[in-house]
PDB file of C-alpha atoms in Angstrom:
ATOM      1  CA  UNK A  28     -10.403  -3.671   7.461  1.00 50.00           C
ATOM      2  CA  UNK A  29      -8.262  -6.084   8.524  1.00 48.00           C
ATOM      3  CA  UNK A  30      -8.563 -10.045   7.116  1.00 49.00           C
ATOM      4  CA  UNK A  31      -6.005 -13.108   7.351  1.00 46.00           C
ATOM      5  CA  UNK A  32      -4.832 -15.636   5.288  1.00 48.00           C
ATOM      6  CA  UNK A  33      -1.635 -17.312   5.403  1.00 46.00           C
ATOM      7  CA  UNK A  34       1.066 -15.435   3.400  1.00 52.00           C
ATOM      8  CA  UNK A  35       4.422 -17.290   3.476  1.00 56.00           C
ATOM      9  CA  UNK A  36       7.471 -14.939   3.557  1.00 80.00           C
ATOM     10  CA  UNK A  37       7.534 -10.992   3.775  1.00 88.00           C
ATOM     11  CA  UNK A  38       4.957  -8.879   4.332  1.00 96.00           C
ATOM     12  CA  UNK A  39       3.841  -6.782   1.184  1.00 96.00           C
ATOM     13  CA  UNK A  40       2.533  -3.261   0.630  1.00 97.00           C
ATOM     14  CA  UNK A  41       0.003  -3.281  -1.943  1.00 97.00           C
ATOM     15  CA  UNK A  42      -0.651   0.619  -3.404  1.00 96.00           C
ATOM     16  CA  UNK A  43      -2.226   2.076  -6.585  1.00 93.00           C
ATOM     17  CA  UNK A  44       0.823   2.403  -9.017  1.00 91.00           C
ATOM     18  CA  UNK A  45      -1.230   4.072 -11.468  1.00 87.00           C
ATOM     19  CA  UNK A  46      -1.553   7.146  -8.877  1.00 86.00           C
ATOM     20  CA  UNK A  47       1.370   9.614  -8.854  1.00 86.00           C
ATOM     21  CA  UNK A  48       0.728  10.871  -5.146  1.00 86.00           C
ATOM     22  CA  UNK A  49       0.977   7.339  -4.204  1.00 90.00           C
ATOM     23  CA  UNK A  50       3.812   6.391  -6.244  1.00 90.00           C
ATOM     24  CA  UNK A  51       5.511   9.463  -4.423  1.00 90.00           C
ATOM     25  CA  UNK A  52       4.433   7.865  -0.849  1.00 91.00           C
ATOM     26  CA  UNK A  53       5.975   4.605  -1.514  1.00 93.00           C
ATOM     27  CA  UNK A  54       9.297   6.173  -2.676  1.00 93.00           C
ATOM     28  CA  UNK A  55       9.185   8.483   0.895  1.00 90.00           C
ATOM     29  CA  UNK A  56       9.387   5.156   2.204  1.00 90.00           C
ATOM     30  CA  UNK A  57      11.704   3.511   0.408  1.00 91.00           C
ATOM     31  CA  UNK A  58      14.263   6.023   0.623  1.00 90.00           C
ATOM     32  CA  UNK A  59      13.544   6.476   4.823  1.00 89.00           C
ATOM     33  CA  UNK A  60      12.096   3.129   6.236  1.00 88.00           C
ATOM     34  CA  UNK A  61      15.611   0.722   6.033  1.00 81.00           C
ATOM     35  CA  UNK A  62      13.662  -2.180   7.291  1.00 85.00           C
ATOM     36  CA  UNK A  63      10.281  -2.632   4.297  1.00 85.00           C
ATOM     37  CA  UNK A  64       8.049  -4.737   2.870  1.00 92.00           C
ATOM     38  CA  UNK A  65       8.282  -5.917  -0.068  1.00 94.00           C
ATOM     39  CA  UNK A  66       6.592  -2.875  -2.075  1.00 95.00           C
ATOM     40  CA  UNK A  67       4.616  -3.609  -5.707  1.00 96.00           C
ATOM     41  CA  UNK A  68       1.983  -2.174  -7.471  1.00 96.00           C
ATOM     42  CA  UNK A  69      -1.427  -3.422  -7.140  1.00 96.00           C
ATOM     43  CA  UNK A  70      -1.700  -3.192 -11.184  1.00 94.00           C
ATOM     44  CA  UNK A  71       1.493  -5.472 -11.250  1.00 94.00           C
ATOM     45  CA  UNK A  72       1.226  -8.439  -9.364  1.00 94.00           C
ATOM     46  CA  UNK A  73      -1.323 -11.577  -8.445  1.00 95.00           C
ATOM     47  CA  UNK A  74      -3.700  -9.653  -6.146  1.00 96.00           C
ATOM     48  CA  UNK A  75      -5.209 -13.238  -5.477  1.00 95.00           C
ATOM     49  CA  UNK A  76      -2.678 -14.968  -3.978  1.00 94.00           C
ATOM     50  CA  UNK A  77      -1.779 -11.934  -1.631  1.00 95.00           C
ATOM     51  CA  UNK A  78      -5.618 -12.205  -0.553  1.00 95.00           C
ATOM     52  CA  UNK A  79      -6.645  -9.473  -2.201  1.00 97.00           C
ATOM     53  CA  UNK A  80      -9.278  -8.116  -4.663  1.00 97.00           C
ATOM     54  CA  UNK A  81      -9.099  -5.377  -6.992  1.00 95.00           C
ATOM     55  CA  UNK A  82     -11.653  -3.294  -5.463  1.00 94.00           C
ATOM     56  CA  UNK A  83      -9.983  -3.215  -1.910  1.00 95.00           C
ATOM     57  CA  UNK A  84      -6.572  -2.419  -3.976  1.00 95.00           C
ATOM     58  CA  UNK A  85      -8.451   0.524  -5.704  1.00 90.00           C
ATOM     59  CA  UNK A  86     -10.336   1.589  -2.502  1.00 90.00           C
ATOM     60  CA  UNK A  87      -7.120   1.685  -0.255  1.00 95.00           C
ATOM     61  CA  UNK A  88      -3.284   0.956   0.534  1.00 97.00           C
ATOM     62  CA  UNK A  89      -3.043  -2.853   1.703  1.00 98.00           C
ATOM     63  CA  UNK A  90      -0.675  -4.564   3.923  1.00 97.00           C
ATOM     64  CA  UNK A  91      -0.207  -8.515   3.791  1.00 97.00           C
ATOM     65  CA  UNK A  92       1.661  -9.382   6.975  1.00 95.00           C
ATOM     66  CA  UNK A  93       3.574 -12.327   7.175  1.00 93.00           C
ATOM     67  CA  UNK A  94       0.649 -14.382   8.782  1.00 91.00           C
ATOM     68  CA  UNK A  95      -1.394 -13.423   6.404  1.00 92.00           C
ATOM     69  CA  UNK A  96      -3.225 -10.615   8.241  1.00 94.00           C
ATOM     70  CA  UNK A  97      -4.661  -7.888   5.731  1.00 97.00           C
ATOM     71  CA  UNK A  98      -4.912  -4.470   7.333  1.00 98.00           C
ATOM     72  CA  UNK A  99      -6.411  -1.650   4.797  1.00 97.00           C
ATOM     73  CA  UNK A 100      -5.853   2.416   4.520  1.00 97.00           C
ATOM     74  CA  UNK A 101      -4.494   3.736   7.706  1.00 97.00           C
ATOM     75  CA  UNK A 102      -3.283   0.568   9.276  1.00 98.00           C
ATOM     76  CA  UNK A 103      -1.524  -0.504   6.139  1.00 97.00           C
ATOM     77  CA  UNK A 104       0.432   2.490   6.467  1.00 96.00           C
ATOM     78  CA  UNK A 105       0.913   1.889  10.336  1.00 97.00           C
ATOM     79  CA  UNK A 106       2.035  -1.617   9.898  1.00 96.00           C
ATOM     80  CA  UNK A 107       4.807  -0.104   7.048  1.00 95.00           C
ATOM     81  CA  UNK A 108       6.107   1.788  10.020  1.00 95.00           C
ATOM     82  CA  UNK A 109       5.669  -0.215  12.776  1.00 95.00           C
ATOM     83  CA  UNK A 110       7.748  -3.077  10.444  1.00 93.00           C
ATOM     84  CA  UNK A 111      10.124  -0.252   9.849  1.00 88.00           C
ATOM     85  CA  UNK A 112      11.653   0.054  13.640  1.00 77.00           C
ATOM     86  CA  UNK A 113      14.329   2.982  13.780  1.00 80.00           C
ATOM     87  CA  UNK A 114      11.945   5.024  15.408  1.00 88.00           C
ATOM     88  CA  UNK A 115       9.344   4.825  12.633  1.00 92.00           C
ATOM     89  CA  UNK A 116       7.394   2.093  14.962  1.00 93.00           C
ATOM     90  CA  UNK A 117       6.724   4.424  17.083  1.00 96.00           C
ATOM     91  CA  UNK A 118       4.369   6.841  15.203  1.00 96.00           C
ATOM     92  CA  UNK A 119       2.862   3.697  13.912  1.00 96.00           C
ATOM     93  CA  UNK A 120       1.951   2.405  17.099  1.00 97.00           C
ATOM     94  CA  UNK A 121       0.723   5.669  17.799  1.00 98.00           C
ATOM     95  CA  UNK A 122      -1.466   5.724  14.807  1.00 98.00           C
ATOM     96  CA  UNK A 123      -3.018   2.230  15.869  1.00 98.00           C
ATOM     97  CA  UNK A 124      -4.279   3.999  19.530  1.00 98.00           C
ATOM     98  CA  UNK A 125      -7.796   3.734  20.477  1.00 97.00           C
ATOM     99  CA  UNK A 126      -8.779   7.644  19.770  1.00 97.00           C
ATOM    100  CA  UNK A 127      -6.075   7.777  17.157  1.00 98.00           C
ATOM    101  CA  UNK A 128      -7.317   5.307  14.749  1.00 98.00           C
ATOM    102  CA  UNK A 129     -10.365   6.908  14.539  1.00 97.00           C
ATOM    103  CA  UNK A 130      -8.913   9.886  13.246  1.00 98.00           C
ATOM    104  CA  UNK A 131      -6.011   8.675  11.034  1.00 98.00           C
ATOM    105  CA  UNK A 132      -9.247   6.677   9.550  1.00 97.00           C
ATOM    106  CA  UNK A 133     -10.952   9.808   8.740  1.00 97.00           C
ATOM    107  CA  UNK A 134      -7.409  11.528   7.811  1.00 95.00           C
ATOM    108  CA  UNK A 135      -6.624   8.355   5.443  1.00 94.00           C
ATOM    109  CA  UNK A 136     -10.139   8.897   3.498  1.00 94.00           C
ATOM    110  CA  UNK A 137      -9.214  12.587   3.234  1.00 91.00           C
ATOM    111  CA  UNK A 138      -6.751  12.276   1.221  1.00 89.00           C
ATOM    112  CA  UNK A 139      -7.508   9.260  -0.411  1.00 87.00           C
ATOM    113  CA  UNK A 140      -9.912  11.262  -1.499  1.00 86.00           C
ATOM    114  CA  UNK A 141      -7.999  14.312  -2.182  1.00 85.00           C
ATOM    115  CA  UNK A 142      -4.707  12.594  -3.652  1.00 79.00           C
ATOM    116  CA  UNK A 143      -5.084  13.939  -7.098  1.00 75.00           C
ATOM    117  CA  UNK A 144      -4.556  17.813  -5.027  1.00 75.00           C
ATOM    118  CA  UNK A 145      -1.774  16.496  -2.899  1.00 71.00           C
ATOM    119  CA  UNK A 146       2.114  17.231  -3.920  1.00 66.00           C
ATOM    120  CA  UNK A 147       2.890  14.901  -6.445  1.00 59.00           C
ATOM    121  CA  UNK A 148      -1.060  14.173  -7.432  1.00 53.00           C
ATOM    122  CA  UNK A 149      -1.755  14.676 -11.062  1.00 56.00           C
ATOM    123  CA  UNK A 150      -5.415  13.984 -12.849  1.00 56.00           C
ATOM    124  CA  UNK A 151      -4.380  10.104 -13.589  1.00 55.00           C
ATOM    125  CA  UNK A 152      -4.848   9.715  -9.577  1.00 54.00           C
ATOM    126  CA  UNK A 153      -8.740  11.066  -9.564  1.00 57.00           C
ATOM    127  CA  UNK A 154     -10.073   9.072 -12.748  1.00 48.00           C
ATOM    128  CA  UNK A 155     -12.132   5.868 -11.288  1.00 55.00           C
ATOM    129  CA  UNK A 156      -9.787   3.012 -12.472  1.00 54.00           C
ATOM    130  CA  UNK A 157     -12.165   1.713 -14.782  1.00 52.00           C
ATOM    131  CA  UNK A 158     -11.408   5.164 -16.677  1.00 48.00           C
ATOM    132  CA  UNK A 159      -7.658   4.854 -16.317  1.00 44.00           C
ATOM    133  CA  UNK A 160      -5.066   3.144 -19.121  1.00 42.00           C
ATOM    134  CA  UNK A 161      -5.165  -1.192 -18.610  1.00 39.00           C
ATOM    135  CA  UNK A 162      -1.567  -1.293 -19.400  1.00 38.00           C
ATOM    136  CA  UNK A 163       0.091  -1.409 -15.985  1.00 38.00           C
ATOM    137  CA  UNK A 164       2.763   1.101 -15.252  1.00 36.00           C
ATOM    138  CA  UNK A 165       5.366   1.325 -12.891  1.00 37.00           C
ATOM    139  CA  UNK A 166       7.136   3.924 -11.007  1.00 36.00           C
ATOM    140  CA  UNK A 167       8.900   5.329 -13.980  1.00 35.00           C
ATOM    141  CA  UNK A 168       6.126   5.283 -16.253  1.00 37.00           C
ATOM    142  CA  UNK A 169       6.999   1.714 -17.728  1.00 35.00           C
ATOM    143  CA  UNK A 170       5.006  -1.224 -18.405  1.00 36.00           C
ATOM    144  CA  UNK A 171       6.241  -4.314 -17.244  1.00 36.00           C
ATOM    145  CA  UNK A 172       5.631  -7.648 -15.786  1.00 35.00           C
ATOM    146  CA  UNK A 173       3.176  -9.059 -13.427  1.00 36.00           C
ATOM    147  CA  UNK A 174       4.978  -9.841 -10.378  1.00 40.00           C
ATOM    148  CA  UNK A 175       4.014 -13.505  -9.165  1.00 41.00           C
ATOM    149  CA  UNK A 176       4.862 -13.809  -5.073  1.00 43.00           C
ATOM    150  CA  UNK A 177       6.832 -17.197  -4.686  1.00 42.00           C
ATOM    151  CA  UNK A 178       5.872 -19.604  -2.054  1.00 43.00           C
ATOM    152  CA  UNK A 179       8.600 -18.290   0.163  1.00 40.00           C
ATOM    153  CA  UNK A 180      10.632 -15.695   0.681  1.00 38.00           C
ATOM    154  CA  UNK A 181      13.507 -14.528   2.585  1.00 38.00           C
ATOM    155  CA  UNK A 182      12.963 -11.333   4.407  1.00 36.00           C
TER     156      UNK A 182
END
């Protein structure tokens, strides 16, 4: 699925926070992509102005590009790379090939569907989010803060 909407600043990677093997992903990324979005946790920040609803956060990884351009699941996660450069781009142009896309679409449900099996996955990552705890946690387990995306941002 990809959308736009204007999104003044740096691009954003939305994921499920409450979801170990996810939490895991985004750290693989943080600690190998230099070049990132800005990462956050769709339970901790303001999904609407980012252009996004709770049901696509809970359905799928999302990527808000700098113009605004919302690209779901398997492109989210090609966009991360692509953004990345040092070689990451690459593999997430690859991803995005006619042929390709149709499988890393398939892939992405997989284990979207699968996560709570995957390294990392506990239970927490299978229970439908109306099942899980409302108190947002973070990375470490930690409630916190909504995060509010200013009206700009330096990237």
């Amino acid at each position: 699925m990809n959308t736009s909407r204007p999104n003044a600043g740096a691009p954003v990677l939305v994921y499920d926070g409450d979801c170990a093997f996810c939490t895991r992903s985004v750290r693989f990324i943080e600690r190998r992509i230099a070049r990132r979005p800005l990462i956050v946790a769709w339970q901790r920040t303001d999904l609407q102005a980012l252009g996004l609803t709770r049901e696509m956060c809970e359905t799928a990884v999302q990527w808000v590009g700098v113009d605004g351009e919302v690209s779901s699941g398997h492109r989210a996660v090609a966009r991360t790379l692509i953004h990345g450069r040092s070689g990451w781009w690459v593999l997430g142009r690859f991803i995005l090939l006619p042929g390709v896309d149709a499988v890393a679409a398939v892939a992405y449900r997989w284990v979207a569907r699968n996560r709570h099996r995957m390294p990392g996955g506990t239970a927490e990552c299978v229970l439908p989010a109306s099942e899980r705890s409302t108190e947002a946690s973070g990375p470490d387990g930690s409630g916190g803060a909504t995060l509010r995306i200013p009206d700009t941002m330096e990237e």
